[in-house]
PDB file of C-alpha atoms in Angstrom:
ATOM      1  CA  MET K   1       5.799  96.338 -29.965  1.00  0.00           C
ATOM      2  CA  GLY K   2       3.446  93.563 -28.342  1.00  0.00           C
ATOM      3  CA  ARG K   3       4.089  94.793 -24.961  1.00  0.00           C
ATOM      4  CA  PHE K   4       2.722  98.053 -26.120  1.00  0.00           C
ATOM      5  CA  ILE K   5      -0.640  96.577 -27.566  1.00  0.00           C
ATOM      6  CA  GLY K   6      -2.182  95.982 -24.182  1.00  0.00           C
ATOM      7  CA  ALA K   7      -1.626  99.547 -23.334  1.00  0.00           C
ATOM      8  CA  LEU K   8      -3.909 100.711 -26.137  1.00  0.00           C
ATOM      9  CA  ALA K   9      -7.326 100.367 -24.202  1.00  0.00           C
ATOM     10  CA  LEU K  10      -5.438 101.823 -20.974  1.00  0.00           C
ATOM     11  CA  ALA K  11      -4.189 104.616 -22.927  1.00  0.00           C
ATOM     12  CA  LEU K  12      -7.465 105.424 -24.694  1.00  0.00           C
ATOM     13  CA  ILE K  13      -9.303 105.301 -21.350  1.00  0.00           C
ATOM     14  CA  THR K  14      -6.673 107.531 -19.537  1.00  0.00           C
ATOM     15  CA  ALA K  15      -5.891 109.899 -22.447  1.00  0.00           C
ATOM     16  CA  CYS K  16      -8.211 112.639 -21.569  1.00  0.00           C
ATOM     17  CA  SER K  17      -6.675 113.563 -18.341  1.00  0.00           C
ATOM     18  CA  THR K  18      -3.444 113.983 -20.043  1.00  0.00           C
ATOM     19  CA  ALA K  19      -4.727 115.550 -23.046  1.00  0.00           C
ATOM     20  CA  LYS K  20      -2.967 118.768 -22.209  1.00  0.00           C
ATOM     21  CA  LYS K  21       0.503 116.904 -21.889  1.00  0.00           C
ATOM     22  CA  ASP K  22      -0.327 113.868 -24.491  1.00  0.00           C
ATOM     23  CA  THR K  23       1.251 111.740 -21.927  1.00  0.00           C
ATOM     24  CA  LEU K  24       0.416 108.925 -19.574  1.00  0.00           C
ATOM     25  CA  SER K  25       1.780 108.828 -16.047  1.00  0.00           C
ATOM     26  CA  GLU K  26       4.226 105.790 -15.208  1.00  0.00           C
ATOM     27  CA  ALA K  27       1.466 104.470 -13.029  1.00  0.00           C
ATOM     28  CA  GLN K  28      -1.058 104.440 -15.596  1.00  0.00           C
ATOM     29  CA  ALA K  29       1.093 102.747 -18.328  1.00  0.00           C
ATOM     30  CA  ALA K  30       0.863  99.282 -19.301  1.00  0.00           C
ATOM     31  CA  PRO K  31       1.662  96.899 -16.565  1.00  0.00           C
ATOM     32  CA  THR K  32       5.059  95.728 -17.849  1.00  0.00           C
ATOM     33  CA  PRO K  33       8.241  95.219 -15.412  1.00  0.00           C
ATOM     34  CA  GLU K  34       9.646  98.062 -17.126  1.00  0.00           C
ATOM     35  CA  ARG K  35       6.491 100.405 -16.421  1.00  0.00           C
ATOM     36  CA  THR K  36       7.366 102.108 -19.811  1.00  0.00           C
ATOM     37  CA  MET K  37       5.889 105.648 -20.447  1.00  0.00           C
ATOM     38  CA  VAL K  38       3.085 105.586 -23.102  1.00  0.00           C
ATOM     39  CA  THR K  39       2.644 109.049 -25.155  1.00  0.00           C
ATOM     40  CA  LEU K  40       0.493 110.212 -27.808  1.00  0.00           C
ATOM     41  CA  GLY K  41       1.713 112.243 -30.643  1.00  0.00           C
ATOM     42  CA  ASN K  42       3.806 111.695 -33.858  1.00  0.00           C
ATOM     43  CA  GLY K  43       6.668 109.531 -34.670  1.00  0.00           C
ATOM     44  CA  GLU K  44       9.242 109.945 -37.207  1.00  0.00           C
ATOM     45  CA  ALA K  45       7.611 107.700 -39.536  1.00  0.00           C
ATOM     46  CA  ASN K  46       4.133 107.977 -39.000  1.00  0.00           C
ATOM     47  CA  SER K  47       2.191 111.215 -38.301  1.00  0.00           C
ATOM     48  CA  ILE K  48      -1.152 112.831 -38.126  1.00  0.00           C
ATOM     49  CA  THR K  49      -1.745 116.599 -38.255  1.00  0.00           C
ATOM     50  CA  PRO K  50      -4.592 117.210 -35.719  1.00  0.00           C
ATOM     51  CA  GLN K  51      -4.443 121.185 -36.186  1.00  0.00           C
ATOM     52  CA  GLY K  52      -6.920 122.669 -38.706  1.00  0.00           C
ATOM     53  CA  VAL K  53      -9.257 119.730 -38.898  1.00  0.00           C
ATOM     54  CA  THR K  54     -12.374 120.924 -40.824  1.00  0.00           C
ATOM     55  CA  ARG K  55     -15.835 119.540 -41.102  1.00  0.00           C
ATOM     56  CA  ASP K  56     -18.651 119.551 -43.450  1.00  0.00           C
ATOM     57  CA  GLY K  57     -21.722 117.963 -41.905  1.00  0.00           C
ATOM     58  CA  ALA K  58     -20.554 114.538 -40.341  1.00  0.00           C
ATOM     59  CA  THR K  59     -17.157 114.539 -42.302  1.00  0.00           C
ATOM     60  CA  PHE K  60     -13.819 115.528 -40.751  1.00  0.00           C
ATOM     61  CA  THR K  61     -11.117 116.408 -43.231  1.00  0.00           C
ATOM     62  CA  PHE K  62      -7.468 116.020 -41.835  1.00  0.00           C
ATOM     63  CA  ALA K  63      -4.881 118.065 -43.489  1.00  0.00           C
ATOM     64  CA  THR K  64      -2.052 115.576 -43.605  1.00  0.00           C
ATOM     65  CA  ALA K  65      -1.132 112.112 -42.365  1.00  0.00           C
ATOM     66  CA  THR K  66       1.852 109.929 -43.149  1.00  0.00           C
ATOM     67  CA  VAL K  67       2.103 106.356 -42.772  1.00  0.00           C
ATOM     68  CA  ALA K  68       5.156 103.735 -43.154  1.00  0.00           C
ATOM     69  CA  ASP K  69       2.678 100.848 -43.695  1.00  0.00           C
ATOM     70  CA  ASP K  70      -0.881 100.348 -45.044  1.00  0.00           C
ATOM     71  CA  SER K  71      -2.941 101.790 -42.054  1.00  0.00           C
ATOM     72  CA  TRP K  72      -6.398 103.083 -41.093  1.00  0.00           C
ATOM     73  CA  LEU K  73      -6.871 106.484 -39.781  1.00  0.00           C
ATOM     74  CA  VAL K  74      -9.515 105.860 -37.022  1.00  0.00           C
ATOM     75  CA  ILE K  75     -11.685 107.931 -34.782  1.00  0.00           C
ATOM     76  CA  HIS K  76     -12.927 106.996 -31.406  1.00  0.00           C
ATOM     77  CA  PRO K  77     -15.348 108.986 -29.481  1.00  0.00           C
ATOM     78  CA  PHE K  78     -15.346 110.137 -25.916  1.00  0.00           C
ATOM     79  CA  LYS K  79     -17.515 108.543 -23.225  1.00  0.00           C
ATOM     80  CA  ASP K  80     -17.827 109.881 -19.703  1.00  0.00           C
ATOM     81  CA  GLY K  81     -15.227 112.329 -20.564  1.00  0.00           C
ATOM     82  CA  ARG K  82     -12.742 109.764 -22.042  1.00  0.00           C
ATOM     83  CA  PRO K  83     -11.805 107.999 -25.073  1.00  0.00           C
ATOM     84  CA  ASN K  84     -13.698 104.892 -25.780  1.00  0.00           C
ATOM     85  CA  GLY K  85     -11.151 102.405 -27.133  1.00  0.00           C
ATOM     86  CA  ASP K  86     -14.065  99.807 -27.446  1.00  0.00           C
ATOM     87  CA  ILE K  87     -15.665 101.476 -30.465  1.00  0.00           C
ATOM     88  CA  TYR K  88     -14.582 103.603 -33.139  1.00  0.00           C
ATOM     89  CA  VAL K  89     -16.974 106.078 -35.197  1.00  0.00           C
ATOM     90  CA  GLY K  90     -15.140 106.437 -38.449  1.00  0.00           C
ATOM     91  CA  HIS K  91     -12.181 105.132 -40.425  1.00  0.00           C
ATOM     92  CA  THR K  92     -10.587 105.318 -43.778  1.00  0.00           C
ATOM     93  CA  PHE K  93      -7.490 103.468 -45.282  1.00  0.00           C
ATOM     94  CA  LEU K  94      -4.321 105.018 -46.067  1.00  0.00           C
ATOM     95  CA  ALA K  95      -1.573 103.213 -48.317  1.00  0.00           C
ATOM     96  CA  ALA K  96       1.941 103.769 -47.183  1.00  0.00           C
ATOM     97  CA  GLY K  97       2.822 107.404 -47.865  1.00  0.00           C
ATOM     98  CA  THR K  98       1.907 110.696 -47.262  1.00  0.00           C
ATOM     99  CA  HIS K  99      -1.804 111.795 -47.584  1.00  0.00           C
ATOM    100  CA  GLN K 100      -3.552 115.210 -47.840  1.00  0.00           C
ATOM    101  CA  ASN K 101      -7.013 116.299 -47.344  1.00  0.00           C
ATOM    102  CA  ILE K 102      -8.156 112.871 -45.693  1.00  0.00           C
ATOM    103  CA  PRO K 103     -11.779 112.612 -45.261  1.00  0.00           C
ATOM    104  CA  ILE K 104     -13.689 110.651 -42.497  1.00  0.00           C
ATOM    105  CA  THR K 105     -17.233 110.404 -42.014  1.00  0.00           C
ATOM    106  CA  VAL K 106     -18.416 110.276 -38.355  1.00  0.00           C
ATOM    107  CA  GLU K 107     -21.272 107.880 -37.733  1.00  0.00           C
ATOM    108  CA  GLY K 108     -24.085 109.582 -35.915  1.00  0.00           C
ATOM    109  CA  GLY K 109     -22.556 112.928 -36.841  1.00  0.00           C
ATOM    110  CA  ALA K 110     -20.841 115.498 -34.355  1.00  0.00           C
ATOM    111  CA  GLN K 111     -21.527 118.371 -32.547  1.00  0.00           C
ATOM    112  CA  THR K 112     -19.081 121.389 -32.296  1.00  0.00           C
ATOM    113  CA  GLY K 113     -16.432 120.844 -29.423  1.00  0.00           C
ATOM    114  CA  GLN K 114     -17.500 117.179 -28.961  1.00  0.00           C
ATOM    115  CA  MET K 115     -14.109 115.346 -28.386  1.00  0.00           C
ATOM    116  CA  PHE K 116     -12.582 112.754 -30.276  1.00  0.00           C
ATOM    117  CA  LEU K 117      -9.255 110.679 -30.338  1.00  0.00           C
ATOM    118  CA  VAL K 118      -7.835 110.129 -33.867  1.00  0.00           C
ATOM    119  CA  MET K 119      -5.192 107.514 -34.427  1.00  0.00           C
ATOM    120  CA  LEU K 120      -3.513 104.890 -36.749  1.00  0.00           C
ATOM    121  CA  HIS K 121      -4.052 101.252 -36.845  1.00  0.00           C
ATOM    122  CA  LYS K 122      -1.880  99.215 -39.090  1.00  0.00           C
ATOM    123  CA  ASP K 123      -3.591  97.183 -41.509  1.00  0.00           C
ATOM    124  CA  VAL K 124      -1.776  93.904 -40.157  1.00  0.00           C
ATOM    125  CA  ASP K 125      -3.137  91.327 -42.647  1.00  0.00           C
ATOM    126  CA  GLN K 126      -2.828  93.922 -45.545  1.00  0.00           C
ATOM    127  CA  ASP K 127      -6.472  93.198 -46.855  1.00  0.00           C
ATOM    128  CA  ARG K 128      -7.703  96.659 -46.753  1.00  0.00           C
ATOM    129  CA  VAL K 129     -10.344  95.605 -44.462  1.00  0.00           C
ATOM    130  CA  PHE K 130     -10.668  97.308 -41.033  1.00  0.00           C
ATOM    131  CA  ASP K 131     -10.287  94.386 -38.881  1.00  0.00           C
ATOM    132  CA  PHE K 132     -11.628  95.964 -35.436  1.00  0.00           C
ATOM    133  CA  VAL K 133     -12.158  92.470 -33.868  1.00  0.00           C
ATOM    134  CA  PHE K 134     -10.649  92.168 -30.244  1.00  0.00           C
ATOM    135  CA  ILE K 135      -8.341  89.035 -30.262  1.00  0.00           C
ATOM    136  CA  ASP K 136      -7.793  89.517 -26.301  1.00  0.00           C
ATOM    137  CA  GLU K 137      -9.047  91.885 -23.915  1.00  0.00           C
ATOM    138  CA  ASN K 138      -6.955  95.001 -25.126  1.00  0.00           C
ATOM    139  CA  THR K 139      -5.947  94.318 -28.375  1.00  0.00           C
ATOM    140  CA  VAL K 140      -7.546  94.533 -31.829  1.00  0.00           C
ATOM    141  CA  GLU K 141      -6.607  92.644 -34.879  1.00  0.00           C
ATOM    142  CA  ASP K 142      -5.545  95.474 -36.935  1.00  0.00           C
ATOM    143  CA  HIS K 143      -3.789  97.177 -33.782  1.00  0.00           C
ATOM    144  CA  ALA K 144      -2.580 100.639 -32.904  1.00  0.00           C
ATOM    145  CA  VAL K 145       0.321 101.833 -34.672  1.00  0.00           C
ATOM    146  CA  PHE K 146       3.206 102.662 -32.197  1.00  0.00           C
ATOM    147  CA  GLU K 147       6.954 104.152 -32.721  1.00  0.00           C
ATOM    148  CA  GLY K 148       8.789 103.061 -29.599  1.00  0.00           C
ATOM    149  CA  THR K 149       6.746 104.179 -26.554  1.00  0.00           C
ATOM    150  CA  LYS K 150       4.434 106.635 -28.753  1.00  0.00           C
ATOM    151  CA  MET K 151       1.155 105.772 -30.150  1.00  0.00           C
ATOM    152  CA  ILE K 152       0.430 107.757 -33.010  1.00  0.00           C
ATOM    153  CA  ALA K 153      -2.565 109.614 -31.728  1.00  0.00           C
ATOM    154  CA  HIS K 154      -3.941 112.968 -30.921  1.00  0.00           C
ATOM    155  CA  ILE K 155      -7.421 114.104 -28.972  1.00  0.00           C
ATOM    156  CA  PHE K 156      -9.334 116.892 -30.790  1.00  0.00           C
ATOM    157  CA  ALA K 157     -12.284 118.655 -30.610  1.00  0.00           C
ATOM    158  CA  ALA K 158     -14.949 118.892 -33.656  1.00  0.00           C
ATOM    159  CA  PRO K 159     -14.815 122.088 -35.417  1.00  0.00           C
TER     160      PRO K 159
END
């Protein structure tokens, strides 16, 4: 999984241009010798339901999410038409398992139609504290959840 973590920032930055396909082109993928494709979506053990998100003020509610390990459901804003993986505007802890009606409050609120990226980050040190601390140029301590080349993430518009 380590080779994919470096792709996180690139995937977040370029995901907007590929939102309809939820796929990054081979040329945009992580600079690994294999030039592996990174995609956004659900895996077999981890998933987020991006359809049917509701909102009450600044709080979004996601219908379901399934996580194989203790994780964080995180919302990243868009900047200049692209997801900004350098910051997040909301997060909530999810213990391993399936969850329903998951609320996440977005700092600063949201406007209808505003674009966001929702994704899973693993609670690596299992301390139930979201460690969004960069340990290198592209990787945060509680890193993105991947299944193979698929980053468990979806682009969505605020209802």
